[in-house]
């Protein structure tokens, strides 16, 4: 079983898109044709849903460039009772991309981690691939993806059909590889040695919390506020996402060994998930990483086709 997993990471998702875009251009095949299961968290959920529907990666990249500046535009007034960003433009983009499609309409296995905060539990949106008795496939694809993208503090929780509130799946599965591993074993009854995962990250940040005086560790240190730009840097959240992804990578590598291929790269600096100024740089880095890891990626594809 071949599985594609895509990390969360906000605007840094364009790094993963660039890698998939290069694969698609060279192979002249939709990325979805190369894998049996696709999973993605947060920004990775957008990419994974697009892959499962055989949408072109160059079109997805263009959508990121068009809409990201609107999505990550701070609300006019920030305060204790407002999120940093409205989800209006993100909602519009997802509705435009996925229309009225429901999870039932997607026949390829698609997994989207989220968090049900109404009931306080992790949650996985699954497409209709025949292994989920009692599951609700009537949820719109855009609704499931928006749930996984709703980073706390930065976006409001997503109200799923007035039944429950849902937020970013990155809080527990920013790298959805372990989710897919358990799904393959328990949902598809696949032996461990038959599971192959290509995991695509969104860049490794160098997140520095150095404080030489060891003082003033309040909210402003964890989530720095900048004037005059009025931006709140998601430093603590970025750190949590990074730790979640890398711990999952470590355990999957131990379990699957050479059958777990992780594609990621050091960014060399802090690139917050909401900083749109780095999009071109991230795209260029994704293309460079693809060229550097091309032989390894092709070996994975060829061995498991």
mmCIF file of C-alpha atoms in Angstrom:
data_model
loop_
_atom_site.group_PDB
_atom_site.id
_atom_site.type_symbol
_atom_site.label_atom_id
_atom_site.label_comp_id
_atom_site.label_asym_id
_atom_site.label_seq_id
_atom_site.Cartn_x
_atom_site.Cartn_y
_atom_site.Cartn_z
ATOM 1 C CA UNK A 1 0.000 0.000 0.000
ATOM 2 C CA UNK A 2 1.444 3.326 -1.123
ATOM 3 C CA UNK A 3 0.561 6.340 0.993
ATOM 4 C CA UNK A 4 1.222 10.056 0.524
ATOM 5 C CA UNK A 5 1.245 12.189 3.692
ATOM 6 C CA UNK A 6 1.528 15.977 3.724
ATOM 7 C CA UNK A 7 2.313 18.041 6.830
ATOM 8 C CA UNK A 8 0.591 21.144 8.069
ATOM 9 C CA UNK A 9 2.432 24.462 8.084
ATOM 10 C CA UNK A 10 0.282 27.256 6.674
ATOM 11 C CA UNK A 11 1.939 29.210 3.900
ATOM 12 C CA UNK A 12 4.883 26.790 4.021
ATOM 13 C CA UNK A 13 2.616 24.289 2.271
ATOM 14 C CA UNK A 14 3.797 25.881 -0.956
ATOM 15 C CA UNK A 15 7.118 24.079 -0.366
ATOM 16 C CA UNK A 16 5.290 20.731 -0.530
ATOM 17 C CA UNK A 17 3.233 21.835 -3.541
ATOM 18 C CA UNK A 18 6.427 22.700 -5.458
ATOM 19 C CA UNK A 19 7.794 19.188 -4.857
ATOM 20 C CA UNK A 20 4.557 17.544 -6.024
ATOM 21 C CA UNK A 21 4.379 19.956 -8.949
ATOM 22 C CA UNK A 22 7.816 18.832 -10.154
ATOM 23 C CA UNK A 23 6.834 15.164 -9.779
ATOM 24 C CA UNK A 24 3.638 15.704 -11.731
ATOM 25 C CA UNK A 25 5.366 17.621 -14.526
ATOM 26 C CA UNK A 26 8.088 15.018 -14.990
ATOM 27 C CA UNK A 27 5.870 11.933 -14.742
ATOM 28 C CA UNK A 28 3.045 13.495 -16.773
ATOM 29 C CA UNK A 29 0.537 11.890 -14.424
ATOM 30 C CA UNK A 30 -1.686 13.266 -11.658
ATOM 31 C CA UNK A 31 -0.094 12.742 -8.256
ATOM 32 C CA UNK A 32 -3.214 10.916 -7.078
ATOM 33 C CA UNK A 33 -2.602 8.122 -9.598
ATOM 34 C CA UNK A 34 0.648 7.212 -7.849
ATOM 35 C CA UNK A 35 -0.795 6.478 -4.392
ATOM 36 C CA UNK A 36 -3.448 4.279 -2.808
ATOM 37 C CA UNK A 37 -4.112 6.578 0.154
ATOM 38 C CA UNK A 38 -3.634 10.337 0.605
ATOM 39 C CA UNK A 39 -3.589 12.257 3.887
ATOM 40 C CA UNK A 40 -2.924 15.835 4.890
ATOM 41 C CA UNK A 41 -3.255 18.092 7.912
ATOM 42 C CA UNK A 42 -4.084 21.803 7.921
ATOM 43 C CA UNK A 43 -2.507 23.273 4.756
ATOM 44 C CA UNK A 44 -1.654 19.659 3.924
ATOM 45 C CA UNK A 45 -5.390 18.898 3.993
ATOM 46 C CA UNK A 46 -5.921 21.386 1.162
ATOM 47 C CA UNK A 47 -3.178 19.727 -0.853
ATOM 48 C CA UNK A 48 -4.288 16.168 -0.054
ATOM 49 C CA UNK A 49 -7.910 16.879 -0.987
ATOM 50 C CA UNK A 50 -6.735 18.408 -4.275
ATOM 51 C CA UNK A 51 -4.539 15.355 -4.950
ATOM 52 C CA UNK A 52 -7.408 12.956 -4.229
ATOM 53 C CA UNK A 53 -9.476 14.767 -6.880
ATOM 54 C CA UNK A 54 -6.594 14.818 -9.406
ATOM 55 C CA UNK A 55 -6.421 18.605 -9.415
ATOM 56 C CA UNK A 56 -3.251 19.965 -11.027
ATOM 57 C CA UNK A 57 -0.510 21.114 -8.671
ATOM 58 C CA UNK A 58 0.413 24.134 -10.761
ATOM 59 C CA UNK A 59 -3.181 25.367 -10.462
ATOM 60 C CA UNK A 60 -3.093 24.801 -6.709
ATOM 61 C CA UNK A 61 0.152 26.735 -6.413
ATOM 62 C CA UNK A 62 -1.405 29.627 -8.310
ATOM 63 C CA UNK A 63 -4.390 29.620 -5.936
ATOM 64 C CA UNK A 64 -2.033 29.844 -2.955
ATOM 65 C CA UNK A 65 -0.310 32.844 -4.476
ATOM 66 C CA UNK A 66 -3.596 34.593 -5.295
ATOM 67 C CA UNK A 67 -5.388 34.024 -1.998
ATOM 68 C CA UNK A 68 -2.692 33.808 0.683
ATOM 69 C CA UNK A 69 -2.328 37.570 1.026
ATOM 70 C CA UNK A 70 -6.080 37.857 1.649
ATOM 71 C CA UNK A 71 -6.263 34.855 3.994
ATOM 72 C CA UNK A 72 -3.384 36.071 6.159
ATOM 73 C CA UNK A 73 -4.491 39.690 6.366
ATOM 74 C CA UNK A 74 -4.912 40.670 10.046
ATOM 75 C CA UNK A 75 -8.322 41.815 11.154
ATOM 76 C CA UNK A 76 -8.621 45.573 11.678
ATOM 77 C CA UNK A 77 -8.914 45.220 15.428
ATOM 78 C CA UNK A 78 -7.024 42.708 17.520
ATOM 79 C CA UNK A 79 -7.938 41.934 21.063
ATOM 80 C CA UNK A 80 -8.868 39.292 23.570
ATOM 81 C CA UNK A 81 -12.144 38.598 21.780
ATOM 82 C CA UNK A 82 -10.962 38.403 18.181
ATOM 83 C CA UNK A 83 -8.856 35.915 16.240
ATOM 84 C CA UNK A 84 -5.847 37.266 14.358
ATOM 85 C CA UNK A 85 -7.447 36.390 11.010
ATOM 86 C CA UNK A 86 -10.967 35.966 9.725
ATOM 87 C CA UNK A 87 -11.672 32.677 7.942
ATOM 88 C CA UNK A 88 -13.798 34.433 5.297
ATOM 89 C CA UNK A 89 -11.272 34.295 2.467
ATOM 90 C CA UNK A 90 -10.080 30.798 3.378
ATOM 91 C CA UNK A 91 -13.678 29.596 3.377
ATOM 92 C CA UNK A 92 -14.258 31.252 -0.009
ATOM 93 C CA UNK A 93 -11.146 29.612 -1.506
ATOM 94 C CA UNK A 94 -12.114 26.143 -0.249
ATOM 95 C CA UNK A 95 -15.689 26.449 -1.430
ATOM 96 C CA UNK A 96 -14.456 27.570 -4.841
ATOM 97 C CA UNK A 97 -11.946 24.700 -5.029
ATOM 98 C CA UNK A 98 -14.195 21.860 -3.830
ATOM 99 C CA UNK A 99 -17.714 23.123 -4.506
ATOM 100 C CA UNK A 100 -20.547 20.898 -3.315
ATOM 101 C CA UNK A 101 -18.478 17.713 -3.186
ATOM 102 C CA UNK A 102 -18.975 15.648 -0.055
ATOM 103 C CA UNK A 103 -16.671 13.063 1.501
ATOM 104 C CA UNK A 104 -18.941 10.445 -0.066
ATOM 105 C CA UNK A 105 -18.019 11.712 -3.535
ATOM 106 C CA UNK A 106 -14.313 10.997 -3.040
ATOM 107 C CA UNK A 107 -13.644 7.334 -3.711
ATOM 108 C CA UNK A 108 -9.883 7.444 -3.144
ATOM 109 C CA UNK A 109 -9.007 6.944 0.533
ATOM 110 C CA UNK A 110 -8.477 10.445 1.959
ATOM 111 C CA UNK A 111 -7.688 11.152 5.623
ATOM 112 C CA UNK A 112 -7.922 14.629 7.172
ATOM 113 C CA UNK A 113 -7.052 14.960 10.891
ATOM 114 C CA UNK A 114 -8.877 17.625 12.882
ATOM 115 C CA UNK A 115 -9.878 18.276 16.504
ATOM 116 C CA UNK A 116 -13.461 18.159 17.781
ATOM 117 C CA UNK A 117 -13.275 20.729 20.595
ATOM 118 C CA UNK A 118 -16.970 20.409 21.438
ATOM 119 C CA UNK A 119 -16.327 16.879 22.673
ATOM 120 C CA UNK A 120 -12.602 17.313 23.373
ATOM 121 C CA UNK A 121 -11.198 14.624 21.110
ATOM 122 C CA UNK A 122 -9.043 14.112 18.018
ATOM 123 C CA UNK A 123 -11.019 13.418 14.887
ATOM 124 C CA UNK A 124 -10.336 12.101 11.382
ATOM 125 C CA UNK A 125 -12.458 13.027 8.382
ATOM 126 C CA UNK A 126 -12.472 10.040 6.022
ATOM 127 C CA UNK A 127 -13.662 9.737 2.453
ATOM 128 C CA UNK A 128 -15.994 6.936 1.455
ATOM 129 C CA UNK A 129 -13.611 4.039 0.864
ATOM 130 C CA UNK A 130 -15.704 1.317 2.426
ATOM 131 C CA UNK A 131 -14.060 0.828 5.811
ATOM 132 C CA UNK A 132 -16.095 3.121 8.025
ATOM 133 C CA UNK A 133 -19.372 1.701 9.284
ATOM 134 C CA UNK A 134 -21.532 4.413 10.767
ATOM 135 C CA UNK A 135 -19.319 7.229 9.445
ATOM 136 C CA UNK A 136 -20.945 10.405 8.146
ATOM 137 C CA UNK A 137 -19.880 11.067 4.571
ATOM 138 C CA UNK A 138 -22.361 13.894 4.008
ATOM 139 C CA UNK A 139 -19.892 16.544 5.213
ATOM 140 C CA UNK A 140 -18.677 18.819 2.454
ATOM 141 C CA UNK A 141 -15.030 18.419 1.499
ATOM 142 C CA UNK A 142 -14.406 22.133 2.002
ATOM 143 C CA UNK A 143 -15.907 21.895 5.501
ATOM 144 C CA UNK A 144 -13.611 19.020 6.482
ATOM 145 C CA UNK A 145 -10.565 20.832 5.111
ATOM 146 C CA UNK A 146 -11.482 24.120 6.806
ATOM 147 C CA UNK A 147 -11.752 22.278 10.124
ATOM 148 C CA UNK A 148 -8.206 20.997 9.774
ATOM 149 C CA UNK A 149 -6.938 24.480 8.843
ATOM 150 C CA UNK A 150 -8.490 26.382 11.756
ATOM 151 C CA UNK A 151 -5.399 27.108 13.844
ATOM 152 C CA UNK A 152 -6.420 28.274 17.354
ATOM 153 C CA UNK A 153 -5.959 31.987 18.108
ATOM 154 C CA UNK A 154 -5.286 32.668 14.425
ATOM 155 C CA UNK A 155 -8.578 31.436 12.944
ATOM 156 C CA UNK A 156 -11.951 30.868 14.592
ATOM 157 C CA UNK A 157 -13.116 27.271 15.153
ATOM 158 C CA UNK A 158 -15.081 25.845 12.254
ATOM 159 C CA UNK A 159 -18.727 25.184 13.047
ATOM 160 C CA UNK A 160 -19.450 21.885 11.284
ATOM 161 C CA UNK A 161 -23.116 21.919 10.313
ATOM 162 C CA UNK A 162 -24.064 23.333 13.736
ATOM 163 C CA UNK A 163 -23.134 19.998 15.333
ATOM 164 C CA UNK A 164 -19.675 20.623 16.757
ATOM 165 C CA UNK A 165 -16.717 23.012 16.632
ATOM 166 C CA UNK A 166 -13.523 21.851 14.991
ATOM 167 C CA UNK A 167 -9.959 23.197 14.905
ATOM 168 C CA UNK A 168 -6.520 22.471 13.435
ATOM 169 C CA UNK A 169 -5.567 18.788 13.253
ATOM 170 C CA UNK A 170 -1.944 19.860 13.613
ATOM 171 C CA UNK A 171 -2.459 19.971 17.369
ATOM 172 C CA UNK A 172 -2.188 16.175 17.438
ATOM 173 C CA UNK A 173 -1.218 14.997 13.932
ATOM 174 C CA UNK A 174 0.633 17.727 12.067
ATOM 175 C CA UNK A 175 2.422 14.919 10.254
ATOM 176 C CA UNK A 176 -0.401 12.452 9.449
ATOM 177 C CA UNK A 177 1.947 9.512 8.805
ATOM 178 C CA UNK A 178 1.094 7.707 12.040
ATOM 179 C CA UNK A 179 -2.621 8.213 11.331
ATOM 180 C CA UNK A 180 -2.119 6.507 7.969
ATOM 181 C CA UNK A 181 -0.035 3.735 9.459
ATOM 182 C CA UNK A 182 -2.778 2.776 11.908
ATOM 183 C CA UNK A 183 -5.455 3.168 9.221
ATOM 184 C CA UNK A 184 -3.575 0.822 6.900
ATOM 185 C CA UNK A 185 -3.209 -1.795 9.626
ATOM 186 C CA UNK A 186 -6.664 -1.606 11.189
ATOM 187 C CA UNK A 187 -8.792 -0.225 8.368
ATOM 188 C CA UNK A 188 -7.290 -2.123 5.459
ATOM 189 C CA UNK A 189 -5.787 -5.107 7.342
ATOM 190 C CA UNK A 190 -2.426 -4.420 5.694
ATOM 191 C CA UNK A 191 0.717 -6.031 7.076
ATOM 192 C CA UNK A 192 3.386 -3.638 8.314
ATOM 193 C CA UNK A 193 5.890 -4.803 5.700
ATOM 194 C CA UNK A 194 3.426 -3.911 2.917
ATOM 195 C CA UNK A 195 2.994 -0.275 3.997
ATOM 196 C CA UNK A 196 5.037 2.343 2.122
ATOM 197 C CA UNK A 197 4.800 6.025 3.050
ATOM 198 C CA UNK A 198 6.113 9.083 1.233
ATOM 199 C CA UNK A 199 5.927 11.898 3.787
ATOM 200 C CA UNK A 200 6.322 15.493 2.593
ATOM 201 C CA UNK A 201 7.065 18.180 5.171
ATOM 202 C CA UNK A 202 6.762 21.952 4.999
ATOM 203 C CA UNK A 203 10.315 22.856 5.977
ATOM 204 C CA UNK A 204 12.315 22.634 9.187
ATOM 205 C CA UNK A 205 12.449 25.925 11.030
ATOM 206 C CA UNK A 206 15.131 27.176 13.353
ATOM 207 C CA UNK A 207 12.865 28.429 16.135
ATOM 208 C CA UNK A 208 14.819 30.386 18.736
ATOM 209 C CA UNK A 209 13.363 31.194 22.155
ATOM 210 C CA UNK A 210 16.623 32.461 23.614
ATOM 211 C CA UNK A 211 16.208 34.911 26.475
ATOM 212 C CA UNK A 212 19.572 35.785 28.014
ATOM 213 C CA UNK A 213 18.004 37.306 31.108
ATOM 214 C CA UNK A 214 15.664 34.390 31.699
ATOM 215 C CA UNK A 215 12.849 36.823 32.440
ATOM 216 C CA UNK A 216 9.589 38.080 30.968
ATOM 217 C CA UNK A 217 8.267 34.699 29.833
ATOM 218 C CA UNK A 218 4.740 35.936 29.348
ATOM 219 C CA UNK A 219 2.370 35.719 26.400
ATOM 220 C CA UNK A 220 4.453 38.264 24.488
ATOM 221 C CA UNK A 221 7.443 35.928 24.543
ATOM 222 C CA UNK A 222 5.537 32.882 23.339
ATOM 223 C CA UNK A 223 3.478 34.805 20.748
ATOM 224 C CA UNK A 224 5.524 37.937 19.946
ATOM 225 C CA UNK A 225 3.565 41.028 18.929
ATOM 226 C CA UNK A 226 5.167 43.403 16.424
ATOM 227 C CA UNK A 227 4.589 47.102 15.888
ATOM 228 C CA UNK A 228 3.772 48.869 13.621
ATOM 229 C CA UNK A 229 2.804 45.839 11.507
ATOM 230 C CA UNK A 230 0.320 44.676 14.196
ATOM 231 C CA UNK A 231 1.392 41.061 13.584
ATOM 232 C CA UNK A 232 1.356 38.338 16.209
ATOM 233 C CA UNK A 233 4.076 35.819 15.336
ATOM 234 C CA UNK A 234 2.821 32.230 15.834
ATOM 235 C CA UNK A 235 6.097 31.158 17.427
ATOM 236 C CA UNK A 236 4.694 28.810 20.056
ATOM 237 C CA UNK A 237 2.266 27.191 17.619
ATOM 238 C CA UNK A 238 5.004 26.761 15.009
ATOM 239 C CA UNK A 239 7.170 25.057 17.634
ATOM 240 C CA UNK A 240 4.334 22.699 18.599
ATOM 241 C CA UNK A 241 3.699 21.789 14.948
ATOM 242 C CA UNK A 242 7.402 21.204 14.361
ATOM 243 C CA UNK A 243 7.736 18.905 17.388
ATOM 244 C CA UNK A 244 4.586 16.993 16.431
ATOM 245 C CA UNK A 245 5.846 16.368 12.891
ATOM 246 C CA UNK A 246 9.371 15.353 13.791
ATOM 247 C CA UNK A 247 8.350 12.986 16.599
ATOM 248 C CA UNK A 248 5.960 11.199 14.232
ATOM 249 C CA UNK A 249 8.705 10.997 11.582
ATOM 250 C CA UNK A 250 11.059 9.430 14.110
ATOM 251 C CA UNK A 251 8.616 6.721 15.143
ATOM 252 C CA UNK A 252 7.500 5.931 11.581
ATOM 253 C CA UNK A 253 11.125 5.629 10.503
ATOM 254 C CA UNK A 254 11.724 3.113 13.302
ATOM 255 C CA UNK A 255 8.656 1.084 12.355
ATOM 256 C CA UNK A 256 8.879 1.171 8.552
ATOM 257 C CA UNK A 257 12.625 1.686 8.047
ATOM 258 C CA UNK A 258 13.363 2.156 4.315
ATOM 259 C CA UNK A 259 9.651 2.029 3.514
ATOM 260 C CA UNK A 260 9.257 5.442 5.126
ATOM 261 C CA UNK A 261 10.664 8.225 2.942
ATOM 262 C CA UNK A 262 10.582 11.670 4.534
ATOM 263 C CA UNK A 263 11.084 14.681 2.254
ATOM 264 C CA UNK A 264 11.864 17.854 4.176
ATOM 265 C CA UNK A 265 14.561 20.512 4.356
ATOM 266 C CA UNK A 266 16.130 22.968 6.780
ATOM 267 C CA UNK A 267 14.815 26.486 6.204
ATOM 268 C CA UNK A 268 17.751 28.090 7.990
ATOM 269 C CA UNK A 269 15.524 30.662 9.671
ATOM 270 C CA UNK A 270 12.131 31.199 11.224
ATOM 271 C CA UNK A 271 9.421 31.337 8.563
ATOM 272 C CA UNK A 272 6.082 31.736 10.387
ATOM 273 C CA UNK A 273 3.175 29.821 8.868
ATOM 274 C CA UNK A 274 1.401 33.105 8.098
ATOM 275 C CA UNK A 275 4.228 35.082 6.457
ATOM 276 C CA UNK A 276 3.345 35.349 2.758
ATOM 277 C CA UNK A 277 6.605 37.156 1.929
ATOM 278 C CA UNK A 278 8.429 33.821 1.719
ATOM 279 C CA UNK A 279 6.264 32.135 -0.929
ATOM 280 C CA UNK A 280 8.678 32.456 -3.848
ATOM 281 C CA UNK A 281 11.599 31.411 -1.670
ATOM 282 C CA UNK A 282 9.691 28.351 -0.458
ATOM 283 C CA UNK A 283 8.720 27.374 -4.022
ATOM 284 C CA UNK A 284 12.322 27.619 -5.160
ATOM 285 C CA UNK A 285 13.472 25.540 -2.199
ATOM 286 C CA UNK A 286 10.858 22.885 -2.971
ATOM 287 C CA UNK A 287 12.131 22.561 -6.536
ATOM 288 C CA UNK A 288 15.734 22.301 -5.329
ATOM 289 C CA UNK A 289 14.808 19.623 -2.799
ATOM 290 C CA UNK A 290 12.986 17.678 -5.494
ATOM 291 C CA UNK A 291 16.097 17.655 -7.674
ATOM 292 C CA UNK A 292 18.275 16.664 -4.730
ATOM 293 C CA UNK A 293 15.970 13.834 -3.640
ATOM 294 C CA UNK A 294 14.717 12.879 -7.116
ATOM 295 C CA UNK A 295 16.463 9.499 -7.272
ATOM 296 C CA UNK A 296 15.073 8.528 -3.857
ATOM 297 C CA UNK A 297 11.561 9.628 -4.800
ATOM 298 C CA UNK A 298 11.663 7.705 -8.076
ATOM 299 C CA UNK A 299 12.969 4.602 -6.361
ATOM 300 C CA UNK A 300 9.991 4.799 -4.011
ATOM 301 C CA UNK A 301 7.530 5.242 -6.893
ATOM 302 C CA UNK A 302 9.045 2.525 -9.092
ATOM 303 C CA UNK A 303 9.407 -0.073 -6.333
ATOM 304 C CA UNK A 304 5.870 0.369 -5.197
ATOM 305 C CA UNK A 305 3.999 0.683 -8.503
#
